[in-house]
Amino acid sequence: PTLKPVITIDGPSASGKGTVAALVADKLGFHYLDSGALYRLTALYALREGVSWEDAHGVARLAAQLPAAFRDGKVWLDGNDVSAAIRAEDIGMGASKVAALPEVRAALMERQRTFLTPPGLVADGRDMGSVVFPRADLKVFLTASAGVRAERRYKQLIAKGESANLDRIQLDISERDARDAARPVAPLRQEPDARLLDTSALTIDQAVDQVLAWFAAV
Ligand code: CDP
Ligand code: CDP
């Protein structure tokens, strides 16, 4: 490992990236970058500022000066706690729309790299290993079957006391995955140098232990 080691965890929606990445960061005492939150924040900010998700220049301008912060385990926008608001399914959909715009991805690039400070970083998203941190010490492509992912998202919503419909979630997830994989810029896909971790039949602890074991061996 280098002086500022990086572990990237990319993969499709609801595969467990965020949960596993945060726990690995915790175990190692590393910083954690939830890059999806930046795209979700951008979508929410555009909505609140009345800028259409299709307006590439308008959204990129907002992304470049996103008044966002990650503090006390919460996500803030303009001084307001938006931790719950950015997790809404329609904001996830908006995030995948603005994330397909090259101008928006460029506007968020530098900001993502500033998260890399000693003692190291665990970053999760879609293009952490392919674009943002191409020289990462360990790259993981974390996935699970579509059925398992939809069920996990469903349980997550029910646990939060929200109403949820499994068929609707299946549709949302597959629409978002298809858009993320089909876009010309930074598409969702397993890089040749990324290790595949299929968590369909793994507990969270087993997935975390696998990533830690791989990292210990690099
Ligand atoms: O970040 P991403 O959308 O990939 O997924 P997540 O929000 O971290 O995980 C989705 C849900 O799956 C969470 O409720 C996790 O606790 C759960 N999960 C699981 O049950 N088993 C795993 N091996 C990984 C995640
Ligand atoms: O939690 P979930 O995996 O469903 O989504 P997320 O990681 O919060 O990301 C929301 C959306 O942002 C994704 O559907 C992607 O379109 C986009 N995204 C991206 O393009 N690149 C990243 N590095 C992270 C997220």
XYZ file of C-alpha atoms and ligand atoms in Angstrom:
268
model
C 0.000 0.000 0.000
C 1.016 3.601 -0.615
C 1.237 6.512 1.831
C -2.374 7.413 1.076
C -3.965 4.066 0.241
C -7.269 3.941 -1.624
C -9.833 1.150 -1.714
C -12.540 1.599 -4.350
C -15.874 -0.205 -4.160
C -18.022 0.110 -7.278
C -21.174 -1.719 -8.241
C -24.883 -1.569 -8.990
C -27.646 -0.124 -6.838
C -28.410 -1.785 -3.481
C -25.564 -4.280 -3.745
C -24.320 -3.192 -0.305
C -21.498 -0.868 -1.395
C -22.264 1.920 1.058
C -22.702 -0.372 4.052
C -19.552 -2.395 3.316
C -17.432 0.644 2.386
C -18.333 2.551 5.564
C -17.544 -0.477 7.757
C -14.211 -1.129 6.023
C -13.290 2.553 6.447
C -14.226 2.321 10.111
C -12.095 -0.783 10.716
C -9.059 0.777 9.037
C -9.591 4.275 10.443
C -9.765 5.593 6.858
C -11.876 8.403 5.435
C -15.014 7.454 3.525
C -16.363 8.956 0.297
C -19.994 8.234 -0.620
C -19.750 9.544 -4.194
C -23.377 8.669 -4.951
C -24.381 11.209 -2.296
C -22.717 13.960 -4.371
C -24.828 13.034 -7.416
C -27.925 12.789 -5.213
C -27.117 16.212 -3.678
C -26.714 17.684 -7.150
C -30.113 16.304 -8.232
C -31.795 17.612 -5.071
C -30.113 21.018 -5.367
C -31.222 21.365 -9.010
C -34.770 20.456 -8.035
C -34.790 23.079 -5.267
C -33.226 25.733 -7.524
C -35.708 25.042 -10.318
C -33.034 23.817 -12.750
C -34.091 20.915 -14.987
C -32.146 17.623 -14.683
C -31.745 17.755 -18.475
C -30.054 21.188 -18.430
C -26.393 20.072 -18.576
C -24.826 23.501 -18.151
C -27.278 24.652 -15.491
C -26.811 21.482 -13.414
C -23.012 21.505 -13.880
C -22.889 25.090 -12.639
C -24.747 24.029 -9.478
C -22.533 20.932 -9.055
C -19.371 23.060 -9.247
C -20.485 25.156 -6.266
C -22.554 22.613 -4.365
C -22.997 24.047 -0.819
C -22.742 20.561 0.684
C -20.972 19.055 3.680
C -20.578 15.622 5.312
C -20.568 16.141 9.073
C -21.621 14.190 12.200
C -22.628 11.246 10.007
C -25.125 13.479 8.232
C -25.341 15.100 4.810
C -25.933 18.858 4.672
C -27.070 21.128 1.861
C -27.080 24.866 2.449
C -26.976 24.214 6.201
C -29.989 21.865 6.141
C -29.849 18.186 7.081
C -30.816 16.411 3.836
C -29.629 12.902 4.864
C -33.125 11.449 4.438
C -34.211 13.652 1.517
C -31.364 12.518 -0.764
C -32.272 8.835 -0.247
C -35.717 9.201 -1.822
C -36.146 6.958 -4.890
C -37.001 9.895 -7.202
C -33.792 11.658 -6.166
C -31.892 8.425 -6.940
C -33.476 8.499 -10.384
C -32.577 12.204 -10.766
C -29.032 11.402 -9.637
C -28.642 8.810 -12.383
C -29.939 11.359 -14.931
C -27.543 14.168 -13.946
C -24.737 11.584 -13.582
C -25.009 10.806 -17.303
C -24.009 14.412 -18.150
C -20.217 14.690 -18.766
C -20.253 18.353 -17.604
C -21.655 17.318 -14.229
C -19.148 14.471 -13.761
C -16.293 16.874 -14.582
C -17.625 19.442 -12.111
C -17.592 16.868 -9.280
C -14.211 15.294 -10.073
C -11.869 17.512 -8.046
C -14.172 17.529 -5.066
C -14.088 13.730 -4.905
C -10.288 13.653 -5.016
C -10.013 16.027 -2.052
C -11.349 13.207 0.155
C -8.020 11.411 -0.251
C -5.928 12.448 2.728
C -3.887 10.323 5.185
C -4.327 7.733 6.570
C -6.333 6.592 3.520
C -9.691 6.411 1.796
C -12.490 3.991 1.021
C -14.628 5.324 -1.839
C -17.842 3.814 -3.179
C -19.798 4.532 -6.345
C -19.789 3.561 -10.004
C -16.483 4.928 -11.366
C -14.235 5.151 -8.306
C -11.768 2.568 -9.638
C -12.153 3.362 -13.338
C -12.045 7.177 -13.413
C -11.661 9.005 -10.097
C -8.984 6.822 -8.432
C -7.557 4.728 -11.304
C -4.394 3.949 -9.313
C -6.247 2.624 -6.270
C -4.435 0.012 -4.178
C -7.471 -2.279 -4.169
C -10.466 -2.181 -6.520
C -13.587 -4.141 -5.714
C -16.629 -4.644 -7.906
C -19.390 -5.429 -5.445
C -22.596 -6.935 -6.729
C -25.529 -9.219 -5.925
C -28.323 -10.721 -7.994
C -31.077 -8.324 -9.085
C -33.632 -10.131 -6.919
C -31.482 -9.955 -3.781
C -30.755 -6.257 -4.362
C -34.418 -5.355 -4.772
C -35.241 -7.284 -1.597
C -32.493 -5.505 0.342
C -33.743 -2.088 -0.787
C -37.295 -3.152 0.115
C -36.292 -4.225 3.643
C -34.271 -1.020 4.056
C -37.358 1.107 3.289
C -39.662 -0.943 5.522
C -37.134 -0.643 8.374
C -37.265 3.133 7.969
C -41.033 2.977 8.355
C -41.647 3.916 4.731
C -44.106 2.266 2.403
C -42.501 0.133 -0.285
C -43.553 -1.943 -3.250
C -41.190 -4.725 -4.316
C -42.221 -4.694 -8.006
C -41.797 -0.934 -8.206
C -38.328 -1.175 -6.605
C -37.319 -3.933 -9.079
C -38.334 -1.642 -11.949
C -36.586 1.441 -10.533
C -33.374 -0.477 -9.863
C -33.271 -2.078 -13.306
C -34.019 1.234 -15.052
C -31.236 2.960 -13.111
C -28.738 0.107 -13.645
C -29.479 0.104 -17.378
C -28.905 3.864 -17.638
C -25.724 3.693 -15.512
C -24.315 0.856 -17.636
C -25.290 2.300 -21.021
C -23.984 5.850 -20.684
C -20.874 6.746 -22.690
C -19.096 8.481 -19.779
C -17.938 6.441 -16.797
C -20.363 3.571 -17.305
C -21.030 1.049 -14.571
C -18.903 -2.031 -15.298
C -16.319 -4.272 -13.729
C -12.796 -3.059 -14.566
C -10.285 -5.755 -15.571
C -8.228 -5.010 -12.444
C -11.182 -5.029 -10.028
C -11.959 -8.054 -7.864
C -15.476 -9.379 -8.070
C -17.366 -9.723 -4.797
C -20.839 -11.219 -5.213
C -22.636 -10.686 -1.905
C -25.881 -12.480 -2.870
C -25.190 -15.197 -0.308
C -22.887 -13.244 2.037
C -23.627 -11.450 5.282
C -22.373 -7.887 5.677
C -19.583 -9.109 8.008
C -18.438 -11.729 5.503
C -18.272 -9.102 2.752
C -16.331 -6.700 4.993
C -13.895 -9.445 6.021
C -13.231 -10.361 2.388
C -12.363 -6.753 1.476
C -10.098 -6.459 4.532
C -8.360 -9.742 3.671
C -7.725 -8.593 0.108
C -6.408 -5.250 1.332
C -4.105 -6.902 3.858
C -2.582 -8.878 0.980
C -1.879 -5.999 -1.439
O -24.789 1.433 -1.309
P -25.664 0.422 -1.979
O -26.847 1.026 -2.669
O -24.908 -0.486 -2.896
O -26.246 -0.548 -0.866
P -26.469 -0.341 0.711
O -27.406 0.770 0.925
O -25.168 -0.314 1.402
O -27.139 -1.728 1.103
C -28.485 -2.047 0.812
C -29.046 -2.900 1.945
O -28.526 -4.230 1.849
C -28.681 -2.384 3.337
O -29.839 -2.412 4.151
C -27.672 -3.413 3.828
O -27.726 -3.583 5.217
C -28.093 -4.680 3.120
N -27.009 -5.659 2.915
C -27.187 -6.981 3.273
O -28.255 -7.322 3.780
N -26.197 -7.917 3.091
C -25.034 -7.583 2.533
N -24.094 -8.502 2.346
C -24.831 -6.236 2.138
C -25.842 -5.299 2.344
O -27.474 3.712 -3.272
P -27.460 3.424 -4.726
O -26.411 2.444 -5.107
O -28.791 3.075 -5.269
O -27.106 4.791 -5.473
P -25.916 5.800 -5.211
O -24.622 5.098 -5.085
O -26.294 6.731 -4.138
O -25.887 6.576 -6.610
C -27.008 7.249 -7.135
C -26.783 7.444 -8.632
O -25.656 8.313 -8.803
C -26.436 6.181 -9.401
O -27.568 5.541 -9.968
C -25.483 6.669 -10.484
O -26.168 7.059 -11.647
C -24.865 7.912 -9.905
N -23.462 7.716 -9.513
C -22.486 7.806 -10.497
O -22.809 7.999 -11.653
N -21.176 7.703 -10.169
C -20.794 7.470 -8.909
N -19.505 7.389 -8.622
C -21.770 7.342 -7.895
C -23.106 7.454 -8.231
